[in-house]
CSV table of C-alpha atoms and ligand atoms in Angstrom, one decimal:
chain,number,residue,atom,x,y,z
A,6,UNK,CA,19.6,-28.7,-20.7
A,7,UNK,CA,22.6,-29.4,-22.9
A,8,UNK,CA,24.6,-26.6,-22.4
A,9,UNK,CA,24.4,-27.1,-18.5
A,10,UNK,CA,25.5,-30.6,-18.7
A,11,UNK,CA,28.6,-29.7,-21.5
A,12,UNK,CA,28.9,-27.1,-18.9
A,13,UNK,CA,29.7,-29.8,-16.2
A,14,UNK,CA,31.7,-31.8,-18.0
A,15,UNK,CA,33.6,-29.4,-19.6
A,16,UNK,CA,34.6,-28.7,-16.6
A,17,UNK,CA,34.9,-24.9,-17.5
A,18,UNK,CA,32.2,-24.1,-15.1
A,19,UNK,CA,32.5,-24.2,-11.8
A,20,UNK,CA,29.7,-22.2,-10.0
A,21,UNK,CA,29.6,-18.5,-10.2
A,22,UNK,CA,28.8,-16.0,-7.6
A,23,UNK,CA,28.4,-12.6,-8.4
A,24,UNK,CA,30.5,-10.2,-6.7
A,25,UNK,CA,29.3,-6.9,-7.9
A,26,UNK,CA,26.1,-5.6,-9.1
A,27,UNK,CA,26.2,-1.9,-10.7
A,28,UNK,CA,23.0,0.0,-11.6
A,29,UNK,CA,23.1,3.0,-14.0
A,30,UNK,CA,19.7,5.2,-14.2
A,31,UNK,CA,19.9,6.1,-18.3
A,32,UNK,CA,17.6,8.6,-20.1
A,33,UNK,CA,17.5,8.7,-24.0
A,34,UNK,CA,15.5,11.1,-26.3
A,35,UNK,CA,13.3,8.7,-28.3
A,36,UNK,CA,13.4,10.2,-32.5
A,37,UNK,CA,9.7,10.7,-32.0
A,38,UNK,CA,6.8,10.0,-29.3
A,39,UNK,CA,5.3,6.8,-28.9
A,40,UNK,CA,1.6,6.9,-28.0
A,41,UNK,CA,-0.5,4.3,-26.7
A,42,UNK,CA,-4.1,4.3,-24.4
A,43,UNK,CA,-2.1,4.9,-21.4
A,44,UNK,CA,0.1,7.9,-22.2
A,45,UNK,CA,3.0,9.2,-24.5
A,46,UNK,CA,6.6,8.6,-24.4
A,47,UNK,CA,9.2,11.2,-25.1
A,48,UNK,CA,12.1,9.5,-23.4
A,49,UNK,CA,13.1,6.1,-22.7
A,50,UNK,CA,13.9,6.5,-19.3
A,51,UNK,CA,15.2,2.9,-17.7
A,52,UNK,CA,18.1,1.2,-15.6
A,53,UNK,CA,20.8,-0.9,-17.0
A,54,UNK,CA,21.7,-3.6,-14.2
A,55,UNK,CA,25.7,-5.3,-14.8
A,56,UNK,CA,26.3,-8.0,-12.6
A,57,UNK,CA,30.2,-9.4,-12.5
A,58,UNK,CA,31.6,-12.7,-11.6
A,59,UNK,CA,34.8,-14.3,-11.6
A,60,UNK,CA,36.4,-11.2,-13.9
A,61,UNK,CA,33.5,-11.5,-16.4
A,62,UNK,CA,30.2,-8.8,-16.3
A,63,UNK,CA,27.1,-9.0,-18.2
A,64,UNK,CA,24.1,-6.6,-19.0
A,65,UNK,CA,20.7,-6.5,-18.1
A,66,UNK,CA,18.4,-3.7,-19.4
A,67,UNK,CA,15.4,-3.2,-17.3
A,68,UNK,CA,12.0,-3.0,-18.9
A,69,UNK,CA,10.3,-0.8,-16.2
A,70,UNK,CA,9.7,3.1,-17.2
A,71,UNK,CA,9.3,6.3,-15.0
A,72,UNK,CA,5.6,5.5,-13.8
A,73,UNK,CA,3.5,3.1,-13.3
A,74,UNK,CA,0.9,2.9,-16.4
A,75,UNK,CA,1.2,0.0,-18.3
A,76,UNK,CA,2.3,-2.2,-15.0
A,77,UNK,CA,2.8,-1.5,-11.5
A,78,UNK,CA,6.8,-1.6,-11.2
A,79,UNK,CA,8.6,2.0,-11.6
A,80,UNK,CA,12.0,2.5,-12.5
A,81,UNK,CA,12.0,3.8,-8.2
A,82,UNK,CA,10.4,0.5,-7.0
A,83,UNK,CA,13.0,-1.7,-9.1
A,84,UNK,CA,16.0,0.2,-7.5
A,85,UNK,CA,14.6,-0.1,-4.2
A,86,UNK,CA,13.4,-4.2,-4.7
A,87,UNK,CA,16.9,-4.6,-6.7
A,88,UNK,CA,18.7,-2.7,-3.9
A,89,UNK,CA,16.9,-4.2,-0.5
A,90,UNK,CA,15.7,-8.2,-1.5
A,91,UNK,CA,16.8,-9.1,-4.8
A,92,UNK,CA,20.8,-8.5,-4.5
A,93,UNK,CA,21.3,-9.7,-1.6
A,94,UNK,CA,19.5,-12.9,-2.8
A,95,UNK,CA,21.9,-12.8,-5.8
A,96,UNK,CA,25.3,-12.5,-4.0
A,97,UNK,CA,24.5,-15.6,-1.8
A,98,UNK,CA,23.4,-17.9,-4.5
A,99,UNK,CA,26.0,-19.8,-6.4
A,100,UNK,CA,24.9,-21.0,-9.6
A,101,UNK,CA,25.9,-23.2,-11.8
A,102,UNK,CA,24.3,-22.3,-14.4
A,103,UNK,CA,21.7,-18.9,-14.8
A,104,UNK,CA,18.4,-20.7,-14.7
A,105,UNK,CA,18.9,-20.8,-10.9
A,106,UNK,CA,18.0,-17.0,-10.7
A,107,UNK,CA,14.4,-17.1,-10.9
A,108,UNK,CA,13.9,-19.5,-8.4
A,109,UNK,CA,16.0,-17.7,-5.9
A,110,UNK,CA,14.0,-15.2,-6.0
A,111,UNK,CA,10.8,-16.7,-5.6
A,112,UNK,CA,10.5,-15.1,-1.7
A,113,UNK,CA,10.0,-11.6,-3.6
A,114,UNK,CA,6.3,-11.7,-4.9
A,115,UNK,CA,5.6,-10.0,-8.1
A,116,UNK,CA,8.4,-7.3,-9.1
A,117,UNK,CA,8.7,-9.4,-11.9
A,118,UNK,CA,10.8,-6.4,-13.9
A,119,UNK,CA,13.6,-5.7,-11.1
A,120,UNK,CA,14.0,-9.4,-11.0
A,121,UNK,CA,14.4,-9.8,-15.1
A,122,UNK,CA,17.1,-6.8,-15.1
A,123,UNK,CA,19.3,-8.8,-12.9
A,124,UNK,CA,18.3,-12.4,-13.9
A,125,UNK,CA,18.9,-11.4,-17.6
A,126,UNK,CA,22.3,-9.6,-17.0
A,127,UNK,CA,23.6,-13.4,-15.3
A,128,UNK,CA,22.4,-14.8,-18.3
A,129,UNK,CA,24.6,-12.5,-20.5
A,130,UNK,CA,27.4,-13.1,-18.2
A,131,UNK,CA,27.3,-16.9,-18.3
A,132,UNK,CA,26.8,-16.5,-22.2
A,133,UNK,CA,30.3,-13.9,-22.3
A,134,UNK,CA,31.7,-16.3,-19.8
A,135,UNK,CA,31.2,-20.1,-22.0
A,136,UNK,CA,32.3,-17.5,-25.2
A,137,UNK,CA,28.9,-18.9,-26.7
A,138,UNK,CA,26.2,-16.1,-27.9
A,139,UNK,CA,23.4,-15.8,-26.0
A,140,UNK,CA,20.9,-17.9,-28.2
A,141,UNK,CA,22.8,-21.2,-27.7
A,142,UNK,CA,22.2,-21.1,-23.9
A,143,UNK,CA,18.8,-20.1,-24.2
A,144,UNK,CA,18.3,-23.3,-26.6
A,145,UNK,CA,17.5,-20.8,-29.8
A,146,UNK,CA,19.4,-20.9,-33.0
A,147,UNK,CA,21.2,-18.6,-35.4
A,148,UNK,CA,20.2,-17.2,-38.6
A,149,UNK,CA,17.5,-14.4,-38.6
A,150,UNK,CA,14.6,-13.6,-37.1
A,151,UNK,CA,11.3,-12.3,-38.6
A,152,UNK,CA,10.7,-8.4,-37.7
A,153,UNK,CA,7.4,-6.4,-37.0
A,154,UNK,CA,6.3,-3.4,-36.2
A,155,UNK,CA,4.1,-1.1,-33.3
A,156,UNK,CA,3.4,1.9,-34.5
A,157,UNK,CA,1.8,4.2,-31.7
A,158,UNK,CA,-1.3,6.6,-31.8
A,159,UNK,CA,-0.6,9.5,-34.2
A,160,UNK,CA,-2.3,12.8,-34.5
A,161,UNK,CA,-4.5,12.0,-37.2
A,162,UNK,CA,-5.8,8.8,-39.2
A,163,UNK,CA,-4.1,10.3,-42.3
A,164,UNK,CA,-1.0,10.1,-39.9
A,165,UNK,CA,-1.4,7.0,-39.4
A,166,UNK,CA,-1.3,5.8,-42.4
A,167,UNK,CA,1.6,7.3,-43.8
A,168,UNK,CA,3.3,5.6,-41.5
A,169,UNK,CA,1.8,2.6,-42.4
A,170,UNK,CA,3.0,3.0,-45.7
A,171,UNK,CA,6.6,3.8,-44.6
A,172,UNK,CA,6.8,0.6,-42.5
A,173,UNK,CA,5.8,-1.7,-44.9
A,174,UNK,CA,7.7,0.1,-47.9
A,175,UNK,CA,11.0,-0.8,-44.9
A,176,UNK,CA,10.0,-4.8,-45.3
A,177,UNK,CA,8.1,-5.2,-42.0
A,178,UNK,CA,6.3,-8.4,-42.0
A,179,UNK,CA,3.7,-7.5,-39.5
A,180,UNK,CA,2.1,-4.2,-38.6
A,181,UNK,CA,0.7,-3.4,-35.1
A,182,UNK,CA,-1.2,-0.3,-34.6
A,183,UNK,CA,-2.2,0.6,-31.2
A,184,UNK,CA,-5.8,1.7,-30.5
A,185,UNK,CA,-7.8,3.2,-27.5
A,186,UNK,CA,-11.8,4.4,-27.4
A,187,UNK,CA,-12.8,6.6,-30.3
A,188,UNK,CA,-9.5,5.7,-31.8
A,189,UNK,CA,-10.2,2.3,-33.1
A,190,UNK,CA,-12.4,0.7,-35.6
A,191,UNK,CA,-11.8,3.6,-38.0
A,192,UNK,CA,-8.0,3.3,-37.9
A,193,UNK,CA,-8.4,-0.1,-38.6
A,194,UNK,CA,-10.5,0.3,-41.9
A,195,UNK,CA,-8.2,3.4,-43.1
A,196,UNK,CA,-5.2,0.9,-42.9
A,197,UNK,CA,-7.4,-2.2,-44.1
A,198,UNK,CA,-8.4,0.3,-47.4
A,199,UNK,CA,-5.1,0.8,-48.5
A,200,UNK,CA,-3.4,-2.7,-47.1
A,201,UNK,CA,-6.4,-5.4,-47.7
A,202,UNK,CA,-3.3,-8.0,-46.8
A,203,UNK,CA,-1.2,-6.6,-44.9
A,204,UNK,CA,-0.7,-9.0,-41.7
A,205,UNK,CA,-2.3,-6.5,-39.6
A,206,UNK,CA,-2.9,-6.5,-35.5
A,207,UNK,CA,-4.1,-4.5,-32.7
A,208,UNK,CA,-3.1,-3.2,-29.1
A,209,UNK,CA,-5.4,-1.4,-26.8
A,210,UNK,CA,-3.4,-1.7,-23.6
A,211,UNK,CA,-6.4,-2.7,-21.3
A,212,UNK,CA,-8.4,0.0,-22.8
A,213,UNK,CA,-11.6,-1.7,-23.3
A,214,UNK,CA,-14.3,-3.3,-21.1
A,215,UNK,CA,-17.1,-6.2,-22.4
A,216,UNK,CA,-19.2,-3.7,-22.7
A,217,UNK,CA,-17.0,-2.6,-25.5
A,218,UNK,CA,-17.5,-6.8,-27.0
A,219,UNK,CA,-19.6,-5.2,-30.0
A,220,UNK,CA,-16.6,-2.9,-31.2
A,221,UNK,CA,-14.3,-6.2,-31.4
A,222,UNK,CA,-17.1,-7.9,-32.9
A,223,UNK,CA,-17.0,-5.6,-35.7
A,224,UNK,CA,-12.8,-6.0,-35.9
A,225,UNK,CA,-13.5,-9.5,-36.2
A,226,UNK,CA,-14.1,-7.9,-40.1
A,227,UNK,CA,-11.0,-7.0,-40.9
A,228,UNK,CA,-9.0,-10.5,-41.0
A,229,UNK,CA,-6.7,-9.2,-37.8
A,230,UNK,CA,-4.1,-11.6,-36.8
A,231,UNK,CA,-5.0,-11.0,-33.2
A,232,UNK,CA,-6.0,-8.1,-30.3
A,233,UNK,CA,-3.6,-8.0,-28.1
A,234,UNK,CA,-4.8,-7.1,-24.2
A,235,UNK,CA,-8.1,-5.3,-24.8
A,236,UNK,CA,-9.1,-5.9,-21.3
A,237,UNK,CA,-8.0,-4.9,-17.8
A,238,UNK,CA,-4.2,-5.5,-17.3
A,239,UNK,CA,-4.8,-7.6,-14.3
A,240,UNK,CA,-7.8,-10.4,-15.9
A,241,UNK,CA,-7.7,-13.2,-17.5
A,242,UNK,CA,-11.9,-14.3,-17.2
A,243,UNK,CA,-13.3,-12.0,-18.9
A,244,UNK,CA,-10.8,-11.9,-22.0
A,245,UNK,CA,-12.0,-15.8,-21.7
A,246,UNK,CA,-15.6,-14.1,-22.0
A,247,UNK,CA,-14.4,-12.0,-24.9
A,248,UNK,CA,-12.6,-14.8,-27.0
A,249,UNK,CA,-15.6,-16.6,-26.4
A,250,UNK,CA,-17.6,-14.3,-28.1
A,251,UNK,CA,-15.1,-13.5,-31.3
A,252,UNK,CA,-13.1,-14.9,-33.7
A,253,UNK,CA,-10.0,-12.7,-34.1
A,254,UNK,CA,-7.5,-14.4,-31.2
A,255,UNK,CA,-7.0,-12.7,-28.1
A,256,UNK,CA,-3.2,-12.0,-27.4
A,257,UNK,CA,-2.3,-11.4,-23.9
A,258,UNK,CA,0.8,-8.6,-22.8
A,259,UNK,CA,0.3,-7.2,-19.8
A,260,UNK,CA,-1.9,-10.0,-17.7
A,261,UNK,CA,0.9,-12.4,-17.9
A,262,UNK,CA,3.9,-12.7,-15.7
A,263,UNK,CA,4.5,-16.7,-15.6
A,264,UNK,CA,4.9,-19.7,-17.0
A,265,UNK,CA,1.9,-20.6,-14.6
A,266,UNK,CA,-0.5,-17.1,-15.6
A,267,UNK,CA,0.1,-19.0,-19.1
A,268,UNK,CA,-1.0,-22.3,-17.9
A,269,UNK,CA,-3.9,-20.7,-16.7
A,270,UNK,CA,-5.0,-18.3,-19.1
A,271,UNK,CA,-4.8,-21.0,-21.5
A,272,UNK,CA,-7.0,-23.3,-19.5
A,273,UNK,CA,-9.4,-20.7,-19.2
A,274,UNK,CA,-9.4,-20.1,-22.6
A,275,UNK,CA,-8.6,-16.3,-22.3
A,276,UNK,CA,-6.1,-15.9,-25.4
A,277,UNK,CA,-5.1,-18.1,-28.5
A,278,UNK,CA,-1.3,-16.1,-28.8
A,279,UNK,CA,0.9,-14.8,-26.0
A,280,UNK,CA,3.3,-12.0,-25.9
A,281,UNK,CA,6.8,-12.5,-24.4
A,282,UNK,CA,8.6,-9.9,-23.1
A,283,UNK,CA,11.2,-11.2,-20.9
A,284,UNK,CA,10.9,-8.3,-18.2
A,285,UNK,CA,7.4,-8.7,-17.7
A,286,UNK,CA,8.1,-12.6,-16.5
A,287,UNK,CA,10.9,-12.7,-14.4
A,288,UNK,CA,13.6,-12.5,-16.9
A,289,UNK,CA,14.5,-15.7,-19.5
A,290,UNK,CA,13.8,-17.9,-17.0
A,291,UNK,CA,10.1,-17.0,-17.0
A,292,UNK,CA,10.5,-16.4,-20.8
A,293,UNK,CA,11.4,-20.2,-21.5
A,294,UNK,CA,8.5,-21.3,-18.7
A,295,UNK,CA,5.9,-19.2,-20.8
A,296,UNK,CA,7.5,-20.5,-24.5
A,297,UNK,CA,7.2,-23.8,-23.3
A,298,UNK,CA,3.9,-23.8,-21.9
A,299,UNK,CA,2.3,-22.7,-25.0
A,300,UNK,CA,4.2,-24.7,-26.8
A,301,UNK,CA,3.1,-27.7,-25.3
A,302,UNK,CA,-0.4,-26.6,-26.2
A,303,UNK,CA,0.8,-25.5,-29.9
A,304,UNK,CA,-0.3,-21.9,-29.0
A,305,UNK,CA,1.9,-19.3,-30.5
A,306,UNK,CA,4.1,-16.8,-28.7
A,307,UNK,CA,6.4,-13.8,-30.5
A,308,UNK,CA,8.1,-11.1,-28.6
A,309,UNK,CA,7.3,-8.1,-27.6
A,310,UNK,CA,9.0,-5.0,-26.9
A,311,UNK,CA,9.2,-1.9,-24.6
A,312,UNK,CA,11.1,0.2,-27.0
A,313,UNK,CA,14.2,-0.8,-25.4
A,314,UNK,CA,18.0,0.4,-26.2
A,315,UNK,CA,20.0,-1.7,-28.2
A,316,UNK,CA,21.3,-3.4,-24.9
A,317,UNK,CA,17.4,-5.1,-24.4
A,318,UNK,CA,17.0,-5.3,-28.2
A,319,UNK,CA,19.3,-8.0,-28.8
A,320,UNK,CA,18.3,-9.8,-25.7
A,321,UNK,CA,14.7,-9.8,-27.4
A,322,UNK,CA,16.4,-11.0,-30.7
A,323,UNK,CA,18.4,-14.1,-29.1
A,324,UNK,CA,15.2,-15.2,-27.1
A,325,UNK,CA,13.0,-15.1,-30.1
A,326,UNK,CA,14.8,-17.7,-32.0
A,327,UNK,CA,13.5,-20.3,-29.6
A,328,UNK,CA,11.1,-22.8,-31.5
A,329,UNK,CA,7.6,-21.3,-30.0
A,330,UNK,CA,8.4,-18.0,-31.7
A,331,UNK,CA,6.7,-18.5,-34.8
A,332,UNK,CA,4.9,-14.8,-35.4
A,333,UNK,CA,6.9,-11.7,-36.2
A,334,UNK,CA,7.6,-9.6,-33.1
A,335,UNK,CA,7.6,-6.0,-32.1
A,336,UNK,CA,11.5,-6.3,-32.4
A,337,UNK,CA,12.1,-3.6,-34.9
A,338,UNK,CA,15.6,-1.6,-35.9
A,339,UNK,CA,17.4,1.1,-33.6
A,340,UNK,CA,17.1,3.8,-36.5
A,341,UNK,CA,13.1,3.6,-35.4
A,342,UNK,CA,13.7,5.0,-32.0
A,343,UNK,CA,16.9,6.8,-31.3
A,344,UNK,CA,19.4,9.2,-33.1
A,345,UNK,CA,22.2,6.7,-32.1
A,346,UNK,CA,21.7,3.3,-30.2
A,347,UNK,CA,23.7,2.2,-27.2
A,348,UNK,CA,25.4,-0.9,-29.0
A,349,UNK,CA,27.1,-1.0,-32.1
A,350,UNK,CA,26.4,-1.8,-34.8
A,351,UNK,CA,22.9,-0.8,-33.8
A,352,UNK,CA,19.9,-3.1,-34.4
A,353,UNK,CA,19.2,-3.3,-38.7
A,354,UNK,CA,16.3,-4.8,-40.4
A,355,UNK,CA,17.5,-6.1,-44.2
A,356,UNK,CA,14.4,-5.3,-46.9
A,357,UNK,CA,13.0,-8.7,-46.3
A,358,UNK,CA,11.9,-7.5,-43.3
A,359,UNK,CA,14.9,-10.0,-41.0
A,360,UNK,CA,17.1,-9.3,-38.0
A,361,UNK,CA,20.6,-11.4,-38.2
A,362,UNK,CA,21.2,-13.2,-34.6
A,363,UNK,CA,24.1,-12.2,-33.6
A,364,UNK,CA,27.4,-14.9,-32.8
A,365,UNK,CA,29.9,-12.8,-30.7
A,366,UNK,CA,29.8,-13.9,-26.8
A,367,UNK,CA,26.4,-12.7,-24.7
A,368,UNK,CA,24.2,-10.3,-26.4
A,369,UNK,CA,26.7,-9.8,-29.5
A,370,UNK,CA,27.2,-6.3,-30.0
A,371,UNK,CA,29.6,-3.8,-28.7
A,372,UNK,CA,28.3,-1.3,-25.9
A,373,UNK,CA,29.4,1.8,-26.6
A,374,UNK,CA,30.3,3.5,-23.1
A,375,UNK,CA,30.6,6.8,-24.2
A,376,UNK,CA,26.9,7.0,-25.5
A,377,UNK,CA,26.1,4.9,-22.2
A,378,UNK,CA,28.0,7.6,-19.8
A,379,UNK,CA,26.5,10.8,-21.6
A,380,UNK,CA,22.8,9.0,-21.2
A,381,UNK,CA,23.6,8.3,-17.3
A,382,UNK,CA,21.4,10.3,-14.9
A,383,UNK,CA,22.7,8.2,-11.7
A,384,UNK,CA,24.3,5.2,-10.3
A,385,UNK,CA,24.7,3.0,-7.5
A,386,UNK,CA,27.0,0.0,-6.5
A,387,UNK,CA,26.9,-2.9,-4.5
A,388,UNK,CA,29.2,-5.5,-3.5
A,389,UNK,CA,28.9,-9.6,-1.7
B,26,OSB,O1,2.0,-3.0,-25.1
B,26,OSB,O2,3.5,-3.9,-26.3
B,26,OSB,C1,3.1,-2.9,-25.6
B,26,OSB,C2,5.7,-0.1,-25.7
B,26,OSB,C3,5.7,0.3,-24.4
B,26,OSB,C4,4.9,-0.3,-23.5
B,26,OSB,C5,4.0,-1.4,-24.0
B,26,OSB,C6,4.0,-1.8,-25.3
B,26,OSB,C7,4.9,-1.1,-26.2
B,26,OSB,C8,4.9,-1.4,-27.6
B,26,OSB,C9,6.1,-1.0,-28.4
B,26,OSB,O3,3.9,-1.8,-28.2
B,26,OSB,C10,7.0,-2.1,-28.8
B,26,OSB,C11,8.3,-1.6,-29.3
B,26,OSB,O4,8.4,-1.1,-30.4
B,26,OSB,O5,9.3,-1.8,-28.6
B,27,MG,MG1,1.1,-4.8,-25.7
């Protein structure tokens, strides 16, 4: 860990305890809904966790939504886990550097969102606080980063399509289309007719069963870079079953939450690709435990998203510039989501389909706190 030890040396760092932690409940109106198997989207509806220390406060955007159907956690449980266990954990650890989080934490089981909102928003603080963007203490680099797309269910396959065409007209260098039953193999083929090329993937959100094994038997077809969690969000033997039986890779989202649900769903062979999001593991901490694990075993990762605010966007951006990230991600721009983004500038995607990693301190982009206060539903404070 390089930037620990120049830490220590430096002598700039002297362990931080954070003083204050300030929740802010924020509701935006997403441009249009986003559909998958387990519901529809209108709003983004999440808390922002700022943790302060030693004059300096960083951000953490919480990945958790309203209710509780694509993972257990609620936006509810994580202010109540965040409020009762996790904070008080926080304000008597001192750290010396932001990987300590996770582990201090390890008494709460599961809850693995609350815990990334707060873990994250140290991370951004130690980045603000060493002046260094956040990339260069998660061990990424600079540069750009490759962007993809999700595009949710739409109304009709025609729909669809068009917005197919729109995406990959923008530069996207990887479409994702999410299916559910009776809303699948045809989609596919429609976009497969017009984009025989295209790198082209799927997301059924734990739609499926093995008696569905025929149906991705048939995908196997179409040259799909991967299906991502077909199965039940909680199982990793039989999407071991499943991969055994096709050649498209599996991709797991929601049935991992570790470094070690990664060393075992590899071991089992349940998936040849993983999806990171850090608010489904624990925060970076668990991100970099997952990236490495498959790493080690040369299986790819990229990063997924939960249609965050601009605030969790570039936290997605910085983390996907570690080595492991080697597919395009569902990291896409600002303009796709919301009228006006919570950080400016917002989130762009040039025509070759790149983000640019931001330098400035911590995430890298201004938060606009007008936006942020307008958006606010609610908000609670706690101090050591
Ligand atoms: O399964 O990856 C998913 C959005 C909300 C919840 C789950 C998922 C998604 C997406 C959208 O696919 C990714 C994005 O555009 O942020
Ligand atoms: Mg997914």
């Amino acid at each position: 860990m390089p930037d620990l030890h120049h830490a220590l040396v430096a002598g700039r760092s002297a362990p931080l305890r954070i003083e204050r932690i300030q929740v802010r409940h924020v509701s935006l109106p997403l441009r249009r809904p986003f559909e998958t198997s387990f519901g529809t989207t209108t709003h983004k509806e999440f808390l922002l966790v700022a943790v302060s220390a030693a004059g300096v406060t960083g951000y953490g955007e919480c990945v958790a939504d309203a209710d509780p159907y694509y993972l257990p956690e609620t936006n509810r449980t994580v202010l109540h886990v965040l409020r009762d266990f996790l904070a008080p954990l926080a304000f008597g650890l001192d750290f010396a550097h932001p990987r300590a989080l996770l582990p201090a934490f390890a008494r709460v089981r599961g809850h693995e969102m609350a815990k990334a909102a707060l873990e994250m928003a140290a991370w951004d603080m130690y980045a603000r606080r060493e002046g260094a963007p956040l990339y260069r203490v998660l061990g990424g680099r600079g540069g750009r980063v490759a962007s993809g797309v999700s595009i949710g269910l739409q109304p009709s396959t025609a729909a669809l399509v068009e917005r197919v065409v729109e995406e990959v007209a923008a530069g996207y260098r990887r479409v994702k289309i999410k299916i559910k039953p009776g809303h699948d193999l045809e989609l596919v083929e429609a976009v497969r007719a017009r984009f025989p090329d295209v790198p082209l993937m799927v997301d059924a959100n734990s739609a499926y069963t093995l008696a569905d094994a025929a149906l991705f038997l048939e995908m196997d077809r179409h040259a799909l870079m991967m299906v991502e969690q077909p199965l039940s969000w909680d199982d990793i033997v039989d999407h071991a079953t499943l991969q055994r039986q096709i050649r498209t890779p599996v991709c797991l989202d929601e049935s991992i939450h570790s470094g070690e649900d990664a060393r075992r769903a590899l071991a089992l062979g349940a998936c040849r690709v993983i999806n990171v999001k850090a608010g489904r593991v624990g925060g970076f901490g668990g991100s970099l435990a997952v990236h490495d694990t498959c790493r080690a075993a040369s299986v790819p990762v990229w990063c997924g998203g939960m249609l965050e605010s601009g605030i969790g966007r570039l936290a997605n951006v910085h983390l996907q510039t570690l080595p492991g990230f080697t597919l395009p991600g569902d990291t896409s721009a600002s303009a796709r989501y919301f009228e006006e983004d919570l950080v400016d500038p917002p989130v762009v995607v040039s025509s070759a389909g790149e983000i640019d990693v931001p330098e400035a301190p911590g995430i890298g982009h201004e938060i606009v706190w007008p936006r942020v206060e307008k958006a606010t539903t609610f908000r609670e404070e706690w101090k050591r």
